[in-house]
PDB file of C-alpha atoms in Angstrom:
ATOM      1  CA  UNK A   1      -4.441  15.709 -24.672  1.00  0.00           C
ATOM      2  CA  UNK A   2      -7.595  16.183 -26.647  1.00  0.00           C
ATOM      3  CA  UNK A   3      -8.188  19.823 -25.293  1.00  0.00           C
ATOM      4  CA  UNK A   4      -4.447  20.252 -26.862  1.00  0.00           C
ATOM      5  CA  UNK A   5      -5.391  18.839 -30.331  1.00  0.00           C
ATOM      6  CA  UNK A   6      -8.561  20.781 -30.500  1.00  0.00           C
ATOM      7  CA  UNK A   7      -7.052  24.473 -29.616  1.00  0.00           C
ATOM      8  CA  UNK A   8      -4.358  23.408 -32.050  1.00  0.00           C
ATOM      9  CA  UNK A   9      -6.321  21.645 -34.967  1.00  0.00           C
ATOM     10  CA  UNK A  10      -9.568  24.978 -35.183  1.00  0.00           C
ATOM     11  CA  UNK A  11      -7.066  27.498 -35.293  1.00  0.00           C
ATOM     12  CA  UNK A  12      -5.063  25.494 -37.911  1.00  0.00           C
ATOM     13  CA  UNK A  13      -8.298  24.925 -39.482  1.00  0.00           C
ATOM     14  CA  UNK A  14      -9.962  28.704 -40.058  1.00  0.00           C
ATOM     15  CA  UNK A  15      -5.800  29.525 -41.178  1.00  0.00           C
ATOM     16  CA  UNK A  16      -5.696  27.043 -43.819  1.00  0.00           C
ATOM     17  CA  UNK A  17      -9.652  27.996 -44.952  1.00  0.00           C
ATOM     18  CA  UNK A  18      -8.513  31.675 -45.041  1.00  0.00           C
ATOM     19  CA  UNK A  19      -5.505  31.308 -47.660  1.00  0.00           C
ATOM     20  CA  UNK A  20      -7.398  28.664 -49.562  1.00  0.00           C
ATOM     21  CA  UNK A  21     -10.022  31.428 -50.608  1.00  0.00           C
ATOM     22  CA  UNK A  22      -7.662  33.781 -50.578  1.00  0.00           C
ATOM     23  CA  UNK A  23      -5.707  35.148 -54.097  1.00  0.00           C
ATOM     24  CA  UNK A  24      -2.430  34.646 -52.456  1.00  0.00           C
ATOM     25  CA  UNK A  25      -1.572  32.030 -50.491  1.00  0.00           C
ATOM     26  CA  UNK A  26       2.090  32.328 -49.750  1.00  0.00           C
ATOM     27  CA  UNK A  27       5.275  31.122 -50.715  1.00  0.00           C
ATOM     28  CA  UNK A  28       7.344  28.422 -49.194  1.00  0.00           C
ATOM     29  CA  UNK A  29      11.209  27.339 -49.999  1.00  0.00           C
ATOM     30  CA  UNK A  30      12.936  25.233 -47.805  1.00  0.00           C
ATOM     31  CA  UNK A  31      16.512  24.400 -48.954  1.00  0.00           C
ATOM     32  CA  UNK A  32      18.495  21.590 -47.700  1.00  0.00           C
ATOM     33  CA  UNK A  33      22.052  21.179 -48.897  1.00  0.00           C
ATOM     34  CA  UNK A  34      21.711  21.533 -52.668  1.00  0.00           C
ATOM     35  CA  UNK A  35      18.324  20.630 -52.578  1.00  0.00           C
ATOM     36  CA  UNK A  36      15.203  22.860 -52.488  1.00  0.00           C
ATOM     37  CA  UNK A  37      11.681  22.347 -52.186  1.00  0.00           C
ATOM     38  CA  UNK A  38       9.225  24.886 -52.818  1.00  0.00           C
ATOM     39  CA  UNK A  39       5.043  24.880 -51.773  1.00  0.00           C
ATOM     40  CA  UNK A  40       2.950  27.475 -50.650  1.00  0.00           C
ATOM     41  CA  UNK A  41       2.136  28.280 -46.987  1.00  0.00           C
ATOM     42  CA  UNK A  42      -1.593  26.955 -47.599  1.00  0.00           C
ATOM     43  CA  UNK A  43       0.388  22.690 -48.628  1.00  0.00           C
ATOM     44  CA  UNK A  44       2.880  23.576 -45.360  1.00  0.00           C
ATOM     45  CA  UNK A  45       0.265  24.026 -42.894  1.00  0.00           C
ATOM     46  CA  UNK A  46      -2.139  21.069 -44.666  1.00  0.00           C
ATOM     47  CA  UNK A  47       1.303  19.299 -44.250  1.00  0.00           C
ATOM     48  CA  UNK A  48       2.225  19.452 -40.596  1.00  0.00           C
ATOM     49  CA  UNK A  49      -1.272  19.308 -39.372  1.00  0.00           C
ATOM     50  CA  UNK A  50      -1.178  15.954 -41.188  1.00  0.00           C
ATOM     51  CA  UNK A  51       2.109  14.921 -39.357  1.00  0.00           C
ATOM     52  CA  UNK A  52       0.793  16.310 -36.398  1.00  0.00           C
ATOM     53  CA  UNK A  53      -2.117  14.192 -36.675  1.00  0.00           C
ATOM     54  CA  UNK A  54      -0.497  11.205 -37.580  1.00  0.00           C
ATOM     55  CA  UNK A  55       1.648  11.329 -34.537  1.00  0.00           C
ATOM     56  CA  UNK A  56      -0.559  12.358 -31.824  1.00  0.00           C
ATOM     57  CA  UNK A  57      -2.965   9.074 -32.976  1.00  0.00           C
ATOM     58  CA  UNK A  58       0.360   6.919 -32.847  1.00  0.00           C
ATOM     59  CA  UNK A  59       0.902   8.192 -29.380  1.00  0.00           C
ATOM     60  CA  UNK A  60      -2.216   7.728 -28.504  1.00  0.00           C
ATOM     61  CA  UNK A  61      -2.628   3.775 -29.900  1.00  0.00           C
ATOM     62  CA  UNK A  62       0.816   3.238 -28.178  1.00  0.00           C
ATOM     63  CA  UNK A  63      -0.376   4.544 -25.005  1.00  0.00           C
ATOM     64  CA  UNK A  64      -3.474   2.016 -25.183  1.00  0.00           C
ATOM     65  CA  UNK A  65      -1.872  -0.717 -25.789  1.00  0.00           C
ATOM     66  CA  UNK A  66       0.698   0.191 -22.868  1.00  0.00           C
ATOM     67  CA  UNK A  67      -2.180   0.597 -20.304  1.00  0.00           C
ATOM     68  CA  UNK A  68      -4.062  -2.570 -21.640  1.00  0.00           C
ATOM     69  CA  UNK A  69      -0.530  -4.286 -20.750  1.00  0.00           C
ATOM     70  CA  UNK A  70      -0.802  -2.683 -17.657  1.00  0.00           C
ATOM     71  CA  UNK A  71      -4.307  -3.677 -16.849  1.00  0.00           C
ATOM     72  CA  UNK A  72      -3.568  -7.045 -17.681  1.00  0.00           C
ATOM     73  CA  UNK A  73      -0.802  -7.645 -15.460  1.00  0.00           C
ATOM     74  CA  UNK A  74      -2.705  -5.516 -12.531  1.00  0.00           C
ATOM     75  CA  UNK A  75      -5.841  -8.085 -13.005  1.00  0.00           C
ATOM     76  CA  UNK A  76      -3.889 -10.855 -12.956  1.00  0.00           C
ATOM     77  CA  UNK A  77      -1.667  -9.814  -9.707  1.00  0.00           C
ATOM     78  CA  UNK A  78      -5.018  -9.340  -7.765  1.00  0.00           C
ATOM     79  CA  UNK A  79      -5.913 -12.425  -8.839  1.00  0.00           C
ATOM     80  CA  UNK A  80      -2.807 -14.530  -7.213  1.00  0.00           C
ATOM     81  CA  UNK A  81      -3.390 -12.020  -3.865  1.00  0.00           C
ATOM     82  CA  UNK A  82      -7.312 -13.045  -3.526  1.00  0.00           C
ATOM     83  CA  UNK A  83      -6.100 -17.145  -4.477  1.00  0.00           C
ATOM     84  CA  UNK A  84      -3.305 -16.797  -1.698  1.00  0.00           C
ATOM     85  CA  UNK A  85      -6.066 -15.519   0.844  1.00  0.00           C
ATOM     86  CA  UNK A  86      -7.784 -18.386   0.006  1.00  0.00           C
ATOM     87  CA  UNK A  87      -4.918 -20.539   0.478  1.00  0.00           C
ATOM     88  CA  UNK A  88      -4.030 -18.967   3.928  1.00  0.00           C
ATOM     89  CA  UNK A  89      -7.596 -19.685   4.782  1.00  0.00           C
ATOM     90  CA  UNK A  90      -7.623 -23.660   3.598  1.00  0.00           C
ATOM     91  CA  UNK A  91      -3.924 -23.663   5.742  1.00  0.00           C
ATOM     92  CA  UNK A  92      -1.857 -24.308   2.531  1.00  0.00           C
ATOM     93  CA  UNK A  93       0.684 -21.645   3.675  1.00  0.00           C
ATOM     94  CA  UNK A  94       3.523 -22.584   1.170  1.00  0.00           C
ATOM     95  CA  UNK A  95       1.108 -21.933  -2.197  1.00  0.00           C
ATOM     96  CA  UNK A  96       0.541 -18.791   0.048  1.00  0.00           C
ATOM     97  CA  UNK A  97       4.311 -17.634  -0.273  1.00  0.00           C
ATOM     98  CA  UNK A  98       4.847 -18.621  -4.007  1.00  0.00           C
ATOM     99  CA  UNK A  99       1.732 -17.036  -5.140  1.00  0.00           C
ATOM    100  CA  UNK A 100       2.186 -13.891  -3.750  1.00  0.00           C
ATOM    101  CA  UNK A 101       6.271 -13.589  -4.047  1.00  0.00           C
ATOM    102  CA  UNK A 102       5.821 -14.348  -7.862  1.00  0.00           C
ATOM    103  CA  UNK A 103       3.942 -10.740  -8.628  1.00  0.00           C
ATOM    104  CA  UNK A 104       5.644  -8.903  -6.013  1.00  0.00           C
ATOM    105  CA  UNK A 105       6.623  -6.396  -8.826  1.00  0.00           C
ATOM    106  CA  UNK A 106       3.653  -6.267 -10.510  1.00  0.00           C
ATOM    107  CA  UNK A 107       1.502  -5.687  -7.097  1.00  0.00           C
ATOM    108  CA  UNK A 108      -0.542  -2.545  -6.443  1.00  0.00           C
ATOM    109  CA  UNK A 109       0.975  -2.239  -2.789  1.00  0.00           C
ATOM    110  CA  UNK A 110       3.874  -5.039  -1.944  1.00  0.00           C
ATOM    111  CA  UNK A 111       3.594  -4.644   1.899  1.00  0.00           C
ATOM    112  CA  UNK A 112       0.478  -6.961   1.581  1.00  0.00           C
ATOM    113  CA  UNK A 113       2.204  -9.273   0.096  1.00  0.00           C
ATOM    114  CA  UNK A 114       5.313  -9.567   2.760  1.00  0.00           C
ATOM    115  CA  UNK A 115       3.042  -8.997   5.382  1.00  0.00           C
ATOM    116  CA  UNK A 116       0.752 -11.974   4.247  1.00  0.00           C
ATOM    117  CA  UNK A 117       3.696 -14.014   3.199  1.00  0.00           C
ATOM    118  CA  UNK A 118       5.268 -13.470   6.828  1.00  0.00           C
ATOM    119  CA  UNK A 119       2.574 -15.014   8.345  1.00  0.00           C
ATOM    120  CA  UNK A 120       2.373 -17.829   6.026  1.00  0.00           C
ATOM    121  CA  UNK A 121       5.954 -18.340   7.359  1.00  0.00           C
ATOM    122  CA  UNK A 122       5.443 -17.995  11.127  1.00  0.00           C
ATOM    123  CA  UNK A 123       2.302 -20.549  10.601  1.00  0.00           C
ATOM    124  CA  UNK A 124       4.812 -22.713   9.473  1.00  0.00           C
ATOM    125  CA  UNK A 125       7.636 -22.376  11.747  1.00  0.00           C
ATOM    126  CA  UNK A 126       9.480 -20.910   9.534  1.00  0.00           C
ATOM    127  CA  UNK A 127      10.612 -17.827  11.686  1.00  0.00           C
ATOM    128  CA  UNK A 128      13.671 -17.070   9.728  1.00  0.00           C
ATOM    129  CA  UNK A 129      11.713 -16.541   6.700  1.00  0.00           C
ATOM    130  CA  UNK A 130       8.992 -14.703   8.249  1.00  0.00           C
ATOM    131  CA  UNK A 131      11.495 -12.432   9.672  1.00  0.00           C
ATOM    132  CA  UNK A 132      12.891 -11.997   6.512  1.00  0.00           C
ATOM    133  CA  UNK A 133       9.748 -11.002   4.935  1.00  0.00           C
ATOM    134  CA  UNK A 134       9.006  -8.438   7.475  1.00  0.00           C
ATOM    135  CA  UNK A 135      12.722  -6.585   6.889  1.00  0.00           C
ATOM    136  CA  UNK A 136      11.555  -6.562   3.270  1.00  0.00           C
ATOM    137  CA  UNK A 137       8.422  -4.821   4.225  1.00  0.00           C
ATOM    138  CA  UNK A 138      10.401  -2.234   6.585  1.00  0.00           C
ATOM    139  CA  UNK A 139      13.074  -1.847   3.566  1.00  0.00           C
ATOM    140  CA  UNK A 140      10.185  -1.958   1.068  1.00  0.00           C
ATOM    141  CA  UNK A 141       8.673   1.462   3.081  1.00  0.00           C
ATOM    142  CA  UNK A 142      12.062   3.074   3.404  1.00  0.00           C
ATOM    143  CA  UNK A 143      12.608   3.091  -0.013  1.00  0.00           C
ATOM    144  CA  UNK A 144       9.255   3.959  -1.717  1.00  0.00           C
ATOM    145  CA  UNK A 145       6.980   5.726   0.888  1.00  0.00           C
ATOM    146  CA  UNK A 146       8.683   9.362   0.942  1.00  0.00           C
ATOM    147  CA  UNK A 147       5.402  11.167   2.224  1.00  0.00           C
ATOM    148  CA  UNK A 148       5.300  10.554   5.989  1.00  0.00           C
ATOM    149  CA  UNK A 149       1.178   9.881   6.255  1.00  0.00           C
ATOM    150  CA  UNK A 150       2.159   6.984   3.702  1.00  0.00           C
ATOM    151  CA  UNK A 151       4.558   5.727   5.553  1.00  0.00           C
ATOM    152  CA  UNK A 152       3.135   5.379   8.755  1.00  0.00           C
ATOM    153  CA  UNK A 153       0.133   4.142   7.608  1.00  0.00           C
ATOM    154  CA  UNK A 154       2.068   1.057   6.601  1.00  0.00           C
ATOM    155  CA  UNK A 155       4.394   1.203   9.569  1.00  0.00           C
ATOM    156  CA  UNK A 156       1.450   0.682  11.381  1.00  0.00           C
ATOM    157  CA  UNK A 157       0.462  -2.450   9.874  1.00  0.00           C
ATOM    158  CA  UNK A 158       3.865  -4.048   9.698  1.00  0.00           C
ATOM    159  CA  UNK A 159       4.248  -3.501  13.301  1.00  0.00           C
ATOM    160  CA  UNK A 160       0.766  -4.883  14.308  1.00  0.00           C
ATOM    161  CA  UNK A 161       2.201  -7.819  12.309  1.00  0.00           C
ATOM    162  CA  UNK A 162       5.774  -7.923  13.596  1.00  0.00           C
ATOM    163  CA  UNK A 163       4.265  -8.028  17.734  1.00  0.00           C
ATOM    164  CA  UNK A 164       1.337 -10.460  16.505  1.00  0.00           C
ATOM    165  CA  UNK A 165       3.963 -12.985  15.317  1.00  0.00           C
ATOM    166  CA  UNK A 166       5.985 -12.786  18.125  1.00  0.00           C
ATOM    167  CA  UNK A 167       2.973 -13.088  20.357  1.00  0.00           C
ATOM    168  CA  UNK A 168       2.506 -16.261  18.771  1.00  0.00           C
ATOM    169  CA  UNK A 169       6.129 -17.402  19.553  1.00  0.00           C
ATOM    170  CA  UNK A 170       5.618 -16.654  22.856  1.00  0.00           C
ATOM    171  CA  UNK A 171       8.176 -13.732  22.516  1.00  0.00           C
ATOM    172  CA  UNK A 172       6.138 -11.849  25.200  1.00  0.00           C
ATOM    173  CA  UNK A 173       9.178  -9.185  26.142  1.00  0.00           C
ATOM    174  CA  UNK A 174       9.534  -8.257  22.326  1.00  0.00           C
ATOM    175  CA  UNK A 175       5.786  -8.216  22.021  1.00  0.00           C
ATOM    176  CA  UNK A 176       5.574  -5.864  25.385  1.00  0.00           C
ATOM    177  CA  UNK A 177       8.287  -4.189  23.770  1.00  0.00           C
ATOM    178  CA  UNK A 178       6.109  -3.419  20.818  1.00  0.00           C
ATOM    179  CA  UNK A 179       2.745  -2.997  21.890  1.00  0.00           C
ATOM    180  CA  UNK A 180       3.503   0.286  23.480  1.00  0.00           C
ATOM    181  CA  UNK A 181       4.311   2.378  20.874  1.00  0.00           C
ATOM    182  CA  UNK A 182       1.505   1.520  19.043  1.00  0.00           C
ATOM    183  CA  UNK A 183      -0.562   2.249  21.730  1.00  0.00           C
ATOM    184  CA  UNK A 184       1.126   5.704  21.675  1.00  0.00           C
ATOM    185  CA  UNK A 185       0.247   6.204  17.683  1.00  0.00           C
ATOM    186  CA  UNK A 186      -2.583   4.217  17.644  1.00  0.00           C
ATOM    187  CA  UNK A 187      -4.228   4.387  20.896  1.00  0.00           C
ATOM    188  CA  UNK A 188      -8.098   3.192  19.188  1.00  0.00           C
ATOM    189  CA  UNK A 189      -6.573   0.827  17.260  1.00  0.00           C
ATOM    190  CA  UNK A 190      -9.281  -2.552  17.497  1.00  0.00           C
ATOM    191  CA  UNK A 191      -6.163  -4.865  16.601  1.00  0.00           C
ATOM    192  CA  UNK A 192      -3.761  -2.676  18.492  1.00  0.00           C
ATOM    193  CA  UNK A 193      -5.937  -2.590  21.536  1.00  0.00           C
ATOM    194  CA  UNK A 194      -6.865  -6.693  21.440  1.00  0.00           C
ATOM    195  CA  UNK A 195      -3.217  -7.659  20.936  1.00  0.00           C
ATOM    196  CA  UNK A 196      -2.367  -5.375  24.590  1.00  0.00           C
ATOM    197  CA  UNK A 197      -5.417  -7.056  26.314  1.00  0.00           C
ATOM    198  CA  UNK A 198      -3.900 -10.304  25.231  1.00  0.00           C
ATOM    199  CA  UNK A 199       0.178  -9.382  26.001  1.00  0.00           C
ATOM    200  CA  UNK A 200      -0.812  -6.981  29.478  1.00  0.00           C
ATOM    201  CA  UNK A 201      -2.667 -10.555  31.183  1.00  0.00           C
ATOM    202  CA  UNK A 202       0.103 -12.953  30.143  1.00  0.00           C
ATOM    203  CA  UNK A 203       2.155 -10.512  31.714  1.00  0.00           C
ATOM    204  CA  UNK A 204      -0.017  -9.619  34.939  1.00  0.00           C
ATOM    205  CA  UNK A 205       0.631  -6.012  33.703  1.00  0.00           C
ATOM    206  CA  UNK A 206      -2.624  -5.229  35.479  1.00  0.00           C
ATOM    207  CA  UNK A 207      -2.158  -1.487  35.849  1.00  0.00           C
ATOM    208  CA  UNK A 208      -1.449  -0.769  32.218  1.00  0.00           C
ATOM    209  CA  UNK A 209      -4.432  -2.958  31.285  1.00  0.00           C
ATOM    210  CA  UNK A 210      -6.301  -1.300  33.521  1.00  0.00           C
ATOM    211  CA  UNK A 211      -5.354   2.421  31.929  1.00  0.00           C
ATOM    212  CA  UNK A 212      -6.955   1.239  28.423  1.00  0.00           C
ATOM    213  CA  UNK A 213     -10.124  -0.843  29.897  1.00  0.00           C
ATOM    214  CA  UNK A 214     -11.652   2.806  28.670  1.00  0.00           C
ATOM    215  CA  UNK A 215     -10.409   3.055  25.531  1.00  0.00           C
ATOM    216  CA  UNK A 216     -11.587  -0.808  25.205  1.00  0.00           C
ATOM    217  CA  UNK A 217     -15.264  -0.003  26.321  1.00  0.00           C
ATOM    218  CA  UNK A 218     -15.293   3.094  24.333  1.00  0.00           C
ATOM    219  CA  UNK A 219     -14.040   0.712  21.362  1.00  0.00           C
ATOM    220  CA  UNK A 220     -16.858  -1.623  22.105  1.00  0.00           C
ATOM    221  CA  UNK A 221     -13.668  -4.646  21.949  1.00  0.00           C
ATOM    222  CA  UNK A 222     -16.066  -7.042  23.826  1.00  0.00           C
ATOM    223  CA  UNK A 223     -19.712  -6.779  25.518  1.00  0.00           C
ATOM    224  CA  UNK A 224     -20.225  -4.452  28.560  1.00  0.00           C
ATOM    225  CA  UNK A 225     -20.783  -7.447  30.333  1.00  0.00           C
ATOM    226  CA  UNK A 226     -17.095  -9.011  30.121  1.00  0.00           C
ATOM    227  CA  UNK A 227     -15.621  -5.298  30.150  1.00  0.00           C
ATOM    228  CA  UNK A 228     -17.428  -4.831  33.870  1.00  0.00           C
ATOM    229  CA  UNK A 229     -16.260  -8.871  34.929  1.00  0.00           C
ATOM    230  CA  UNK A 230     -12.385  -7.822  33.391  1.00  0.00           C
ATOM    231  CA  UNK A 231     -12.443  -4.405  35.408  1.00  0.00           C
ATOM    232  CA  UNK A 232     -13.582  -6.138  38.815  1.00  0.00           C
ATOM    233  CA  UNK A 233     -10.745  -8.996  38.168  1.00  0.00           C
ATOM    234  CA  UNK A 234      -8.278  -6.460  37.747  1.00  0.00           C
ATOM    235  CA  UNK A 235      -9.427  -4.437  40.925  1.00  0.00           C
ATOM    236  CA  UNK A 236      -9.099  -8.082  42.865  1.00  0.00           C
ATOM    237  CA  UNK A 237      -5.613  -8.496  41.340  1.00  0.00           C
ATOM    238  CA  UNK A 238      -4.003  -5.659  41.828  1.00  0.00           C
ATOM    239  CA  UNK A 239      -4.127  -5.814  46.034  1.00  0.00           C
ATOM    240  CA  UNK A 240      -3.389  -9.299  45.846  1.00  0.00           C
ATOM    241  CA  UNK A 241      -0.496  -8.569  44.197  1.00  0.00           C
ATOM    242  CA  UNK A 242       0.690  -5.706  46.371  1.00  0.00           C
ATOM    243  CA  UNK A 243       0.011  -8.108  49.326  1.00  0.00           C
ATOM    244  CA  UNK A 244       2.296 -10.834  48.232  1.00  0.00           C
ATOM    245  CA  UNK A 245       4.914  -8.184  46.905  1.00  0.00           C
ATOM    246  CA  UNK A 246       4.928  -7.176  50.578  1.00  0.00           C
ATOM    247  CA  UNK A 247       5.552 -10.481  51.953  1.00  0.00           C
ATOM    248  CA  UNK A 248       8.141 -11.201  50.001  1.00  0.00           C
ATOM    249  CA  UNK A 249      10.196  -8.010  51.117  1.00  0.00           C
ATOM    250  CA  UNK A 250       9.211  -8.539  54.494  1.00  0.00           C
ATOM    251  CA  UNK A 251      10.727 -12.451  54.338  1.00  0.00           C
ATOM    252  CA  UNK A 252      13.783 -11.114  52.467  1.00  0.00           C
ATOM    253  CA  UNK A 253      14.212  -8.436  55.136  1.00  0.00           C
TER     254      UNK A 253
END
């Protein structure tokens, strides 16, 4: 905006300097109705550069006071997201809700506060509401996220959330459900990767765990000592299992 007042207000400037020192500066008549008003071209210019002026400072104090509004209520939004961490953290899950769901409008990115909220929920019990919260996240990205990296991005994160709450229910076939498209999109995923390890041995799905043990030493998800003790369970589990699979056909046959 300044670049535009400066190329506008020199040239304006060396004009108006010009016909002041020159012997004739013009004639102006503009006639309105019966009325008519008469200057020369040296007054008109002085005139709307004044105008000019005036309204581009206007703008500009109007557009302050519009972004110090704006900073205000940004400030104090973060502030009720950091004290509803805190609250999470000290297990008051209810202040966690109301804090964040009263500057839902005002917040720089609203999934983070459904997400969050969600789990203040679940932590509670409260699975209807914590279900509801995530559909308002999904709805949330729908409707505001139109590039797809965006979107994704925050995909992601809501469906970490979605299979770690249902983990905790003890959903385990919607969490298996889950967990393996996001080991399709996000196949180094730490969170990702820890919630499988967690889902694949309450399911005895030994062979997929077995498929991402590299991924999870690669990731460094736990010492090279427990990665080598997990790998040699699975190895003992998996003919075990085949064994007793067998005996069971062989009893039913």
């Amino acid at each position: 905006m300044w670049r535009i007042l400066l190329s506008v207000f020199f040239p304006l400037v060396a004009i108006v300097s010009f016909l002041v020192f020159s012997s004739d500066q013009g004639y102006v008549l503009i006639r309105v109705d019966h009325y008519d008003i008469e200057t020369t071209v040296t007054a008109m210019i002085i005139l709307l550069v004044t105008f000019f002026l005036f309204f581009f400072f206007i703008t500009q104090f109007l557009k302050s006071i519009f972004n110090l509004r704006r900073r205000f209520i940004h400030r104090k939004s973060l502030k009720q997201e950091k004290e509803a961490l805190i609250k999470f953290l000290e297990g008051d899950f209810q202040k966690v809700e109301t804090k964040l769901m009263s500057q839902i409008k005002q917040a720089e990115n609203p999934i983070f506060n459904y997400l969050l909220a969600a789990m203040a929920a679940e932590k509670e019990s409260r699975h209807a509401d914590s279900d509801q919260y995530l559909a308002q996240a999904e709805q949330y990205i729908k409707q505001k996220f139109t590039g797809r990296k965006q979107a994704e991005k925050n995909r992601l994160t809501l469906n970490i959330t979605r299979v770690r709450i249902q983990l905790s229910r003890g959903d385990i076939d919607l969490a298996q459900t889950g967990i393996y498209p996001l080991l399709k999109k996000a196949p180094e995923h730490p969170e990702v990767l820890r919630l499988a390890e967690k889902i694949f041995l309450q399911t005895k799905s030994y062979p997929s765990l077995l498929k991402i043990l590299p991924v999870m030493r690669k990731m460094r998800l736990h010492p090279e000592n427990e990665i080598q003790a997990l790998e040699q369970k699975l190895h003992r589990s998996l003919p075990t299992t085949t064994t007793s699979g067998s005996k069971r056909r062989l009893k039913s046959d």
